[in-house]
Amino acid sequence: MSNLYTLENEVFSALIFYGTLVLIKTLLMAIWTSYYRTKHLSVWSREDAVMFAPNDPAKQKAMMAASHPQVERVRRAHLNDLENVVPFVVMALLYVGINPAAATALWHFRIFFAARVLHSLIYVNSVPQPFRGVAFLTGLAVTMSMAYQMIRAVY
Amino acid sequence: MSNLYTLENEVFSALIFYGTLVLIKTLLMAIWTSYYRTKHLSVWSREDAVMFAPNDPAKQKAMMAASHPQVERVRRAHLNDLENVVPFVVMALLYVGINPAAATALWHFRIFFAARVLHSLIYVNSVPQPFRGVAFLTGLAVTMSMAYQMIRAVY
Amino acid sequence: MSNLYTLENEVFSALIFYGTLVLIKTLLMAIWTSYYRTKHLSVWSREDAVMFAPNDPAKQKAMMAASHPQVERVRRAHLNDLENVVPFVVMALLYVGINPAAATALWHFRIFFAARVLHSLIYVNSVPQPFRGVAFLTGLAVTMSMAYQMIRAVY
């Protein structure tokens, strides 16, 4: 079988595009968390409180006292990405190896990317259910579909 | 050197099988968490509490008051998978590239998979130590063995 | 295009080296956490408390009462690795596929590895800011640089 892990393979080159985008999206959750930490003056580590309020021990203590609900919310969205996005991209790397039809593979990558962007926006902005659930399950269904195709291909 | 990332390579095709299975196992921890959240009526986000108890603010508040120990337990098992399973599969993808003996590689994949399934069952069901520790260290030892072979192959 | 995922490709073989090292570094955070859990007698699960203090229910309760700040600190460093190191290695696997110049790729891998080792040492030892921030942003910048090259290569 010829080499599938090359830019000439449309599926691999689409994975480089969508895999990179969705992982960058995941990394940016850390920046979004920092934004809310700064806005709500809520940090975890003494050295961070000292940086924000160098000569004000009372303020430092207040900053570390309790986590702000909005900070916790964006952190949960970030953790949900670690639980779902990273396994997806790793599985997609294996998926390239079973040589799926390009159109099938590309729709998997696109739908997953859209579902996860929506998931984060919905979560961080407290959009009522069932929207977040639907975005989560859409991403999971795409991952399960790739898994099913892979198990069938090698079993 | 010929291409190793092809279904004709027994090691790669075994990684597609075991890598997919162990990542699916990791994804399913989220479903298991949802099961215990529903059973013990314990959620994090207001929109989830509203979905469960639409017209009952008191119940909504109770659901968000404190995390249930069993929910925390399954979440710790999930986090432990993120810490161990995802790095394992990523390293296994690199491991294919040093062209290990097929029998060696397959036993690494099988033992890791079994150790991690046991780890989750032991953790979530509160089985006394040292069982969870043994399952954890077995998975870690398999990962370290792959790492050792890779460092030796390229250094 | 010839096969890039082979030991004869200097970039891939460097990724096997640095990718393995930086993932092992991440796995070792769990051992470091265990060290502080043992030192400060602070655990999460009843079965762990029972193992440490088999016939002393009062001590078991004390061990599970509240998390020790130093344990939480090393855990945050570990979580930060999951957020940054794992996506980096996955993206680096894709990065090999765009056939980057070897010197460029190797410096990306080396700087990322050094930045993340420093990040953990700085975090766990409570070194004042801005050191941890600089280490974090250095790792992120290296990852973003790879992402930029990949998007340019396939878009």
CSV table of C-alpha atoms in Angstrom, one decimal:
chain,number,residue,atom,x,y,z
A,1,MET,CA,0.0,0.0,0.0
A,2,SER,CA,1.3,3.4,-0.8
A,3,ASN,CA,2.1,6.0,1.8
A,4,LEU,CA,-1.0,7.7,3.2
A,5,TYR,CA,0.7,10.2,5.6
A,6,THR,CA,1.7,12.7,2.9
A,7,LEU,CA,0.3,16.0,1.7
A,8,GLU,CA,-0.7,14.4,-1.5
A,9,ASN,CA,-3.4,12.4,0.5
A,10,GLU,CA,-6.3,14.8,0.8
A,11,VAL,CA,-7.4,13.2,4.0
A,12,PHE,CA,-4.1,13.7,5.7
A,13,SER,CA,-3.7,17.2,4.5
A,14,ALA,CA,-7.3,18.0,5.7
A,15,LEU,CA,-6.3,16.5,9.1
A,16,ILE,CA,-3.3,18.8,9.3
A,17,PHE,CA,-5.7,21.7,8.8
A,18,TYR,CA,-8.6,20.7,11.0
A,19,GLY,CA,-6.5,18.9,13.6
A,20,THR,CA,-4.3,22.0,14.0
A,21,LEU,CA,-7.3,24.4,14.2
A,22,VAL,CA,-9.2,22.4,16.8
A,23,LEU,CA,-6.0,21.9,19.0
A,24,ILE,CA,-5.3,25.7,18.7
A,25,LYS,CA,-8.9,26.3,19.8
A,26,THR,CA,-8.2,24.1,22.8
A,27,LEU,CA,-5.0,25.9,23.7
A,28,LEU,CA,-6.8,29.2,23.5
A,29,MET,CA,-9.1,28.2,26.3
A,30,ALA,CA,-6.1,28.9,28.6
A,31,ILE,CA,-6.0,32.5,27.3
A,32,TRP,CA,-9.7,32.8,27.8
A,33,THR,CA,-9.3,31.5,31.4
A,34,SER,CA,-6.6,34.2,32.0
A,35,TYR,CA,-8.9,36.8,30.7
A,36,TYR,CA,-11.6,35.9,33.3
A,37,ARG,CA,-9.0,35.5,36.1
A,38,THR,CA,-7.8,39.1,35.4
A,39,LYS,CA,-11.4,40.4,35.0
A,40,HIS,CA,-12.7,38.8,38.2
A,41,LEU,CA,-9.3,39.0,40.1
A,42,SER,CA,-9.4,35.3,40.9
A,43,VAL,CA,-6.2,33.3,41.0
A,44,TRP,CA,-4.9,30.0,42.5
A,45,SER,CA,-1.2,30.6,43.2
A,46,ARG,CA,0.3,33.1,45.7
A,47,GLU,CA,2.9,34.3,43.1
A,48,ASP,CA,0.0,35.2,40.7
A,49,ALA,CA,-1.8,37.2,43.4
A,50,VAL,CA,1.5,39.0,44.3
A,51,MET,CA,2.0,39.9,40.6
A,52,PHE,CA,-1.5,41.5,40.5
A,53,ALA,CA,-1.4,43.3,43.8
A,54,PRO,CA,2.3,43.6,44.7
A,55,ASN,CA,2.0,45.6,48.0
A,56,ASP,CA,-1.5,44.7,49.1
A,57,PRO,CA,-1.6,41.5,51.2
A,58,ALA,CA,-5.3,41.9,51.9
A,59,LYS,CA,-6.1,42.0,48.2
A,60,GLN,CA,-3.8,39.1,47.5
A,61,LYS,CA,-5.7,37.0,50.1
A,62,ALA,CA,-9.1,38.0,48.6
A,63,MET,CA,-7.9,37.0,45.1
A,64,MET,CA,-7.0,33.5,46.3
A,65,ALA,CA,-10.0,33.1,48.6
A,66,ALA,CA,-12.5,31.4,46.3
A,67,SER,CA,-12.6,30.6,42.7
A,68,HIS,CA,-15.0,32.8,40.6
A,69,PRO,CA,-17.9,30.9,39.0
A,70,GLN,CA,-17.1,32.3,35.5
A,71,VAL,CA,-13.4,31.2,35.9
A,72,GLU,CA,-14.6,27.7,36.9
A,73,ARG,CA,-17.0,27.6,33.9
A,74,VAL,CA,-14.3,28.4,31.3
A,75,ARG,CA,-12.0,25.8,33.1
A,76,ARG,CA,-14.7,23.2,32.7
A,77,ALA,CA,-15.0,24.0,29.0
A,78,HIS,CA,-11.2,23.6,28.7
A,79,LEU,CA,-11.2,20.3,30.6
A,80,ASN,CA,-14.0,19.1,28.3
A,81,ASP,CA,-11.8,19.8,25.3
A,82,LEU,CA,-8.9,17.8,26.9
A,83,GLU,CA,-11.4,14.9,27.3
A,84,ASN,CA,-12.7,15.0,23.8
A,85,VAL,CA,-10.6,17.0,21.3
A,86,VAL,CA,-7.2,15.4,22.1
A,87,PRO,CA,-8.5,11.8,21.8
A,88,PHE,CA,-10.3,12.8,18.6
A,89,VAL,CA,-7.1,14.1,16.9
A,90,VAL,CA,-5.1,11.1,18.0
A,91,MET,CA,-7.8,8.8,16.7
A,92,ALA,CA,-8.0,10.8,13.5
A,93,LEU,CA,-4.2,10.2,13.0
A,94,LEU,CA,-4.9,6.5,13.2
A,95,TYR,CA,-8.0,6.9,11.0
A,96,VAL,CA,-5.9,8.2,8.1
A,97,GLY,CA,-4.2,4.8,8.1
A,98,ILE,CA,-7.3,2.9,7.1
A,99,ASN,CA,-7.6,5.1,4.0
A,100,PRO,CA,-11.2,6.3,4.4
A,101,ALA,CA,-13.1,7.9,1.5
A,102,ALA,CA,-11.9,11.6,1.4
A,103,ALA,CA,-15.5,13.1,1.4
A,104,THR,CA,-16.4,10.9,4.4
A,105,ALA,CA,-13.3,11.8,6.4
A,106,LEU,CA,-13.5,15.5,5.6
A,107,TRP,CA,-17.1,15.7,6.9
A,108,HIS,CA,-16.0,14.0,10.0
A,109,PHE,CA,-13.3,16.6,10.6
A,110,ARG,CA,-15.5,19.6,9.7
A,111,ILE,CA,-18.5,18.6,11.8
A,112,PHE,CA,-16.3,17.8,14.8
A,113,PHE,CA,-14.5,21.2,14.5
A,114,ALA,CA,-17.8,23.1,14.3
A,115,ALA,CA,-19.3,21.1,17.2
A,116,ARG,CA,-16.4,21.8,19.5
A,117,VAL,CA,-16.2,25.5,18.7
A,118,LEU,CA,-20.0,25.7,19.4
A,119,HIS,CA,-19.5,23.7,22.6
A,120,SER,CA,-17.1,26.2,24.0
A,121,LEU,CA,-19.1,29.2,23.1
A,122,ILE,CA,-22.3,27.6,24.6
A,123,TYR,CA,-20.5,26.5,27.8
A,124,VAL,CA,-18.7,29.8,28.5
A,125,ASN,CA,-21.7,31.9,27.8
A,126,SER,CA,-24.1,29.8,29.9
A,127,VAL,CA,-26.5,29.1,27.0
A,128,PRO,CA,-29.4,26.9,28.4
A,129,GLN,CA,-29.5,23.2,27.8
A,130,PRO,CA,-29.9,21.2,25.6
A,131,PHE,CA,-27.5,23.1,23.4
A,132,ARG,CA,-24.3,22.2,25.1
A,133,GLY,CA,-25.5,18.5,25.3
A,134,VAL,CA,-26.2,18.5,21.6
A,135,ALA,CA,-22.8,20.0,20.8
A,136,PHE,CA,-21.0,17.4,23.1
A,137,LEU,CA,-22.9,14.4,21.7
A,138,THR,CA,-22.3,15.6,18.1
A,139,GLY,CA,-18.6,15.6,18.7
A,140,LEU,CA,-18.8,12.2,20.4
A,141,ALA,CA,-20.9,10.7,17.6
A,142,VAL,CA,-18.3,11.8,15.0
A,143,THR,CA,-15.5,10.2,17.1
A,144,MET,CA,-17.5,7.0,17.6
A,145,SER,CA,-18.1,6.8,13.8
A,146,MET,CA,-14.4,7.0,13.1
A,147,ALA,CA,-13.8,4.3,15.8
A,148,TYR,CA,-16.4,2.0,14.3
A,149,GLN,CA,-14.8,2.3,10.8
A,150,MET,CA,-11.4,1.6,12.3
A,151,ILE,CA,-12.4,-1.4,14.3
A,152,ARG,CA,-14.2,-2.8,11.2
A,153,ALA,CA,-11.1,-2.2,9.0
A,154,VAL,CA,-8.7,-4.1,11.3
A,155,TYR,CA,-10.8,-6.7,13.1
B,1,MET,CA,13.0,1.9,4.9
B,2,SER,CA,9.6,0.9,3.8
B,3,ASN,CA,6.5,2.5,5.1
B,4,LEU,CA,5.5,1.3,8.6
B,5,TYR,CA,2.2,3.3,8.9
B,6,THR,CA,0.1,0.9,6.9
B,7,LEU,CA,-2.4,-1.8,7.6
B,8,GLU,CA,0.1,-4.4,6.2
B,9,ASN,CA,2.3,-3.7,9.3
B,10,GLU,CA,0.9,-5.9,12.0
B,11,VAL,CA,2.1,-3.4,14.7
B,12,PHE,CA,0.3,-0.4,13.2
B,13,SER,CA,-2.9,-2.3,12.6
B,14,ALA,CA,-2.8,-3.6,16.2
B,15,LEU,CA,-2.4,0.0,17.4
B,16,ILE,CA,-5.4,1.1,15.4
B,17,PHE,CA,-7.3,-1.7,17.2
B,18,TYR,CA,-6.1,-1.2,20.8
B,19,GLY,CA,-5.5,2.5,20.5
B,20,THR,CA,-9.1,3.1,19.4
B,21,LEU,CA,-10.4,0.8,22.1
B,22,VAL,CA,-8.5,2.4,25.0
B,23,LEU,CA,-9.4,5.9,23.8
B,24,ILE,CA,-13.1,4.9,23.5
B,25,LYS,CA,-12.9,3.5,27.0
B,26,THR,CA,-11.5,7.0,28.1
B,27,LEU,CA,-14.4,8.8,26.3
B,28,LEU,CA,-16.9,6.5,28.0
B,29,MET,CA,-15.8,7.8,31.4
B,30,ALA,CA,-17.8,11.0,30.5
B,31,ILE,CA,-21.0,8.9,30.1
B,32,TRP,CA,-20.3,7.1,33.3
B,33,THR,CA,-19.9,10.5,35.1
B,34,SER,CA,-23.3,11.6,33.6
B,35,TYR,CA,-24.8,8.4,35.0
B,36,TYR,CA,-23.7,9.2,38.5
B,37,ARG,CA,-24.6,12.9,38.1
B,38,THR,CA,-28.1,11.9,37.2
B,39,LYS,CA,-28.4,9.2,39.9
B,40,HIS,CA,-27.1,11.5,42.7
B,41,LEU,CA,-28.6,14.7,41.3
B,42,SER,CA,-25.2,16.5,41.4
B,43,VAL,CA,-24.2,18.9,38.7
B,44,TRP,CA,-21.9,21.9,38.2
B,45,SER,CA,-23.7,24.3,35.9
B,46,ARG,CA,-26.9,26.2,36.5
B,47,GLU,CA,-28.2,25.2,33.0
B,48,ASP,CA,-27.9,21.5,33.9
B,49,ALA,CA,-29.8,22.0,37.2
B,50,VAL,CA,-32.5,23.9,35.3
B,51,MET,CA,-32.8,21.0,32.8
B,52,PHE,CA,-33.2,18.5,35.6
B,53,ALA,CA,-35.6,20.5,37.8
B,54,PRO,CA,-37.2,23.2,35.5
B,55,ASN,CA,-39.5,24.8,38.0
B,56,ASP,CA,-37.9,24.0,41.3
B,57,PRO,CA,-35.3,26.6,42.3
B,58,ALA,CA,-34.7,25.0,45.7
B,59,LYS,CA,-33.9,21.6,44.1
B,60,GLN,CA,-31.7,23.4,41.5
B,61,LYS,CA,-29.7,24.9,44.3
B,62,ALA,CA,-29.4,21.6,46.1
B,63,MET,CA,-28.1,19.9,43.0
B,64,MET,CA,-25.3,22.5,42.7
B,65,ALA,CA,-24.5,22.8,46.4
B,66,ALA,CA,-21.8,20.2,46.7
B,67,SER,CA,-20.3,17.5,44.5
B,68,HIS,CA,-21.2,14.0,45.3
B,69,PRO,CA,-18.3,11.7,46.4
B,70,GLN,CA,-19.1,9.1,43.8
B,71,VAL,CA,-19.2,11.7,41.0
B,72,GLU,CA,-15.8,13.0,42.1
B,73,ARG,CA,-14.5,9.4,42.1
B,74,VAL,CA,-15.5,8.7,38.5
B,75,ARG,CA,-14.1,12.1,37.5
B,76,ARG,CA,-10.8,11.3,39.1
B,77,ALA,CA,-10.7,8.0,37.2
B,78,HIS,CA,-11.4,9.9,34.0
B,79,LEU,CA,-8.6,12.5,34.8
B,80,ASN,CA,-6.3,9.6,35.5
B,81,ASP,CA,-7.0,8.3,31.9
B,82,LEU,CA,-6.3,11.7,30.4
B,83,GLU,CA,-2.9,11.6,32.3
B,84,ASN,CA,-2.0,8.1,31.2
B,85,VAL,CA,-4.0,6.8,28.3
B,86,VAL,CA,-3.6,9.8,25.9
B,87,PRO,CA,0.2,10.0,26.4
B,88,PHE,CA,0.4,6.2,25.9
B,89,VAL,CA,-1.4,6.2,22.5
B,90,VAL,CA,0.6,9.2,21.3
B,91,MET,CA,3.8,7.5,22.3
B,92,ALA,CA,2.6,4.3,20.7
B,93,LEU,CA,2.2,6.2,17.4
B,94,LEU,CA,5.9,7.1,17.6
B,95,TYR,CA,6.8,3.6,18.7
B,96,VAL,CA,5.5,2.1,15.5
B,97,GLY,CA,8.2,4.2,13.8
B,98,ILE,CA,11.1,2.3,15.4
B,99,ASN,CA,9.7,-0.9,13.9
B,100,PRO,CA,9.5,-3.0,17.1
B,101,ALA,CA,9.1,-6.8,17.0
B,102,ALA,CA,5.4,-7.5,16.4
B,103,ALA,CA,5.0,-9.8,19.4
B,104,THR,CA,6.7,-7.4,21.7
B,105,ALA,CA,4.5,-4.4,20.6
B,106,LEU,CA,1.3,-6.4,20.7
B,107,TRP,CA,1.9,-7.5,24.3
B,108,HIS,CA,2.6,-3.9,25.2
B,109,PHE,CA,-0.7,-2.8,23.7
B,110,ARG,CA,-2.7,-5.7,25.2
B,111,ILE,CA,-1.3,-5.4,28.8
B,112,PHE,CA,-1.8,-1.6,28.7
B,113,PHE,CA,-5.4,-1.9,27.6
B,114,ALA,CA,-6.2,-4.6,30.2
B,115,ALA,CA,-4.5,-2.6,33.0
B,116,ARG,CA,-6.4,0.6,32.2
B,117,VAL,CA,-9.8,-1.1,32.0
B,118,LEU,CA,-9.1,-2.7,35.4
B,119,HIS,CA,-7.9,0.6,36.8
B,120,SER,CA,-11.2,2.3,36.0
B,121,LEU,CA,-13.3,-0.6,37.4
B,122,ILE,CA,-11.2,-0.7,40.5
B,123,TYR,CA,-11.3,3.1,41.0
B,124,VAL,CA,-15.0,3.7,40.4
B,125,ASN,CA,-16.0,0.7,42.6
B,126,SER,CA,-13.7,1.7,45.5
B,127,VAL,CA,-11.8,-1.6,45.5
B,128,PRO,CA,-9.3,-1.5,48.4
B,129,GLN,CA,-5.6,-0.8,47.7
B,130,PRO,CA,-3.2,-2.0,46.4
B,131,PHE,CA,-5.2,-3.1,43.4
B,132,ARG,CA,-5.6,0.4,41.9
B,133,GLY,CA,-1.9,1.1,42.5
B,134,VAL,CA,-0.9,-2.1,40.8
B,135,ALA,CA,-3.1,-1.4,37.7
B,136,PHE,CA,-1.7,2.2,37.5
B,137,LEU,CA,1.9,1.0,37.8
B,138,THR,CA,1.4,-1.7,35.2
B,139,GLY,CA,0.2,0.8,32.7
B,140,LEU,CA,3.0,3.2,33.6
B,141,ALA,CA,5.6,0.3,33.3
B,142,VAL,CA,4.4,-0.6,29.8
B,143,THR,CA,4.6,3.1,28.7
B,144,MET,CA,8.1,3.4,30.2
B,145,SER,CA,9.2,0.2,28.4
B,146,MET,CA,8.1,1.7,25.0
B,147,ALA,CA,9.9,5.0,25.9
B,148,TYR,CA,13.1,3.1,26.8
B,149,GLN,CA,13.0,1.2,23.4
B,150,MET,CA,12.4,4.5,21.6
B,151,ILE,CA,15.2,6.4,23.3
B,152,ARG,CA,17.6,3.5,22.6
B,153,ALA,CA,16.6,3.4,19.0
B,154,VAL,CA,17.2,7.1,18.2
B,155,TYR,CA,19.9,8.2,20.7
C,1,MET,CA,6.6,12.3,-2.0
C,2,SER,CA,8.7,9.8,-0.1
C,3,ASN,CA,7.9,8.6,3.3
C,4,LEU,CA,8.6,11.1,6.1
C,5,TYR,CA,7.7,8.9,9.1
C,6,THR,CA,10.9,6.9,9.2
C,7,LEU,CA,14.0,7.0,11.3
C,8,GLU,CA,15.9,8.1,8.2
C,9,ASN,CA,14.1,11.5,8.5
C,10,GLU,CA,16.0,13.5,11.0
C,11,VAL,CA,12.8,15.5,12.0
C,12,PHE,CA,10.8,12.3,12.8
C,13,SER,CA,13.7,10.7,14.7
C,14,ALA,CA,14.1,13.9,16.7
C,15,LEU,CA,10.4,13.9,17.5
C,16,ILE,CA,10.7,10.3,18.8
C,17,PHE,CA,13.4,11.6,21.1
C,18,TYR,CA,11.9,14.9,22.3
C,19,GLY,CA,8.3,13.8,22.1
C,20,THR,CA,9.0,10.8,24.3
C,21,LEU,CA,11.1,12.8,26.8
C,22,VAL,CA,8.5,15.5,27.2
C,23,LEU,CA,5.6,13.0,27.6
C,24,ILE,CA,7.7,11.0,30.2
C,25,LYS,CA,8.2,14.3,32.0
C,26,THR,CA,4.4,14.7,32.0
C,27,LEU,CA,3.9,11.2,33.3
C,28,LEU,CA,6.4,11.8,36.1
C,29,MET,CA,4.2,14.6,37.5
C,30,ALA,CA,2.0,11.8,38.9
C,31,ILE,CA,4.9,10.4,40.8
C,32,TRP,CA,5.8,13.9,42.1
C,33,THR,CA,2.2,14.3,43.2
C,34,SER,CA,2.4,10.9,45.1
C,35,TYR,CA,5.6,12.1,46.8
C,36,TYR,CA,3.8,15.2,48.2
C,37,ARG,CA,0.7,13.2,49.1
C,38,THR,CA,2.8,10.9,51.2
C,39,LYS,CA,4.9,13.7,52.7
C,40,HIS,CA,1.8,15.8,53.6
C,41,LEU,CA,-0.5,12.8,54.3
C,42,SER,CA,-3.2,14.2,52.0
C,43,VAL,CA,-5.2,11.9,49.8
C,44,TRP,CA,-8.6,11.9,48.0
C,45,SER,CA,-9.9,8.3,48.2
C,46,ARG,CA,-10.8,6.3,51.3
C,47,GLU,CA,-8.9,3.3,50.1
C,48,ASP,CA,-5.7,5.4,50.0
C,49,ALA,CA,-6.2,6.7,53.5
C,50,VAL,CA,-6.8,3.1,54.7
C,51,MET,CA,-3.6,2.0,53.1
C,52,PHE,CA,-1.6,4.7,54.9
C,53,ALA,CA,-3.2,4.4,58.3
C,54,PRO,CA,-4.9,0.9,58.4
C,55,ASN,CA,-6.2,0.9,62.0
C,56,ASP,CA,-6.6,4.6,62.6
C,57,PRO,CA,-10.0,6.0,61.5
C,58,ALA,CA,-9.2,9.5,62.9
C,59,LYS,CA,-6.0,9.7,60.9
C,60,GLN,CA,-7.8,8.4,57.8
C,61,LYS,CA,-10.4,11.2,58.2
C,62,ALA,CA,-7.7,13.8,58.7
C,63,MET,CA,-5.8,12.7,55.5
C,64,MET,CA,-9.0,13.1,53.5
C,65,ALA,CA,-10.2,16.3,55.1
C,66,ALA,CA,-8.6,18.9,52.9
C,67,SER,CA,-6.2,19.0,50.1
C,68,HIS,CA,-2.7,20.2,51.0
C,69,PRO,CA,-1.7,23.4,49.1
C,70,GLN,CA,1.6,21.8,47.8
C,71,VAL,CA,-0.3,18.8,46.5
C,72,GLU,CA,-2.7,21.1,44.7
C,73,ARG,CA,0.3,23.0,43.3
C,74,VAL,CA,1.9,20.0,41.7
C,75,ARG,CA,-1.5,18.8,40.4
C,76,ARG,CA,-2.0,22.2,38.7
C,77,ALA,CA,1.5,21.8,37.1
C,78,HIS,CA,0.4,18.4,35.9
C,79,LEU,CA,-2.9,19.6,34.5
C,80,ASN,CA,-1.0,22.4,32.7
C,81,ASP,CA,1.1,19.7,31.0
C,82,LEU,CA,-2.0,17.9,29.9
C,83,GLU,CA,-3.3,21.2,28.4
C,84,ASN,CA,0.0,22.0,26.6
C,85,VAL,CA,2.4,19.1,26.2
C,86,VAL,CA,-0.1,16.5,24.8
C,87,PRO,CA,-1.5,18.9,22.1
C,88,PHE,CA,2.1,19.9,21.2
C,89,VAL,CA,3.3,16.3,20.6
C,90,VAL,CA,0.1,15.5,18.6
C,91,MET,CA,0.6,18.6,16.5
C,92,ALA,CA,4.3,17.8,16.1
C,93,LEU,CA,3.3,14.4,14.6
C,94,LEU,CA,1.3,16.3,12.0
C,95,TYR,CA,4.1,18.8,11.6
C,96,VAL,CA,6.5,16.1,10.4
C,97,GLY,CA,4.1,15.6,7.5
C,98,ILE,CA,4.7,19.1,6.0
C,99,ASN,CA,8.5,18.2,5.8
C,100,PRO,CA,9.9,21.2,7.7
C,101,ALA,CA,13.6,22.1,7.5
C,102,ALA,CA,15.3,19.9,10.0
C,103,ALA,CA,17.1,22.7,11.9
C,104,THR,CA,13.9,24.7,12.3
C,105,ALA,CA,12.0,21.6,13.5
C,106,LEU,CA,14.7,20.5,16.0
C,107,TRP,CA,14.9,24.0,17.6
C,108,HIS,CA,11.1,23.9,18.0
C,109,PHE,CA,11.3,20.6,19.8
C,110,ARG,CA,14.3,21.6,22.0
C,111,ILE,CA,12.9,24.9,23.1
C,112,PHE,CA,9.5,23.4,23.9
C,113,PHE,CA,11.1,20.7,25.9
C,114,ALA,CA,13.3,23.1,27.9
C,115,ALA,CA,10.4,25.5,28.4
C,116,ARG,CA,8.1,22.8,29.8
C,117,VAL,CA,10.8,21.3,32.2
C,118,LEU,CA,11.4,24.8,33.5
C,119,HIS,CA,7.6,25.5,33.8
C,120,SER,CA,7.2,22.5,36.1
C,121,LEU,CA,10.2,23.3,38.3
C,122,ILE,CA,9.1,26.9,38.6
C,123,TYR,CA,5.5,26.0,39.4
C,124,VAL,CA,6.1,23.3,41.9
C,125,ASN,CA,8.8,25.4,43.7
C,126,SER,CA,6.6,28.6,43.8
C,127,VAL,CA,9.2,30.7,42.0
C,128,PRO,CA,7.8,34.3,41.8
C,129,GLN,CA,6.2,35.6,38.5
C,130,PRO,CA,6.9,36.4,35.7
C,131,PHE,CA,9.1,33.2,35.4
C,132,ARG,CA,6.2,30.7,35.1
C,133,GLY,CA,4.4,33.0,32.7
C,134,VAL,CA,7.4,33.3,30.5
C,135,ALA,CA,8.0,29.5,30.4
C,136,PHE,CA,4.3,28.9,29.6
C,137,LEU,CA,4.2,31.5,26.8
C,138,THR,CA,7.5,30.2,25.3
C,139,GLY,CA,5.9,26.7,25.0
C,140,LEU,CA,2.8,28.2,23.5
C,141,ALA,CA,4.7,30.4,21.0
C,142,VAL,CA,6.6,27.3,19.8
C,143,THR,CA,3.3,25.4,19.3
C,144,MET,CA,1.7,28.4,17.5
C,145,SER,CA,4.8,28.6,15.2
C,146,MET,CA,4.3,25.0,14.2
C,147,ALA,CA,0.6,25.6,13.7
C,148,TYR,CA,1.2,28.6,11.5
C,149,GLN,CA,3.7,26.7,9.3
C,150,MET,CA,1.1,23.8,9.0
C,151,ILE,CA,-1.8,26.0,8.1
C,152,ARG,CA,0.3,27.8,5.5
C,153,ALA,CA,1.5,24.5,4.0
C,154,VAL,CA,-2.0,23.1,3.5
C,155,TYR,CA,-4.3,26.1,3.0
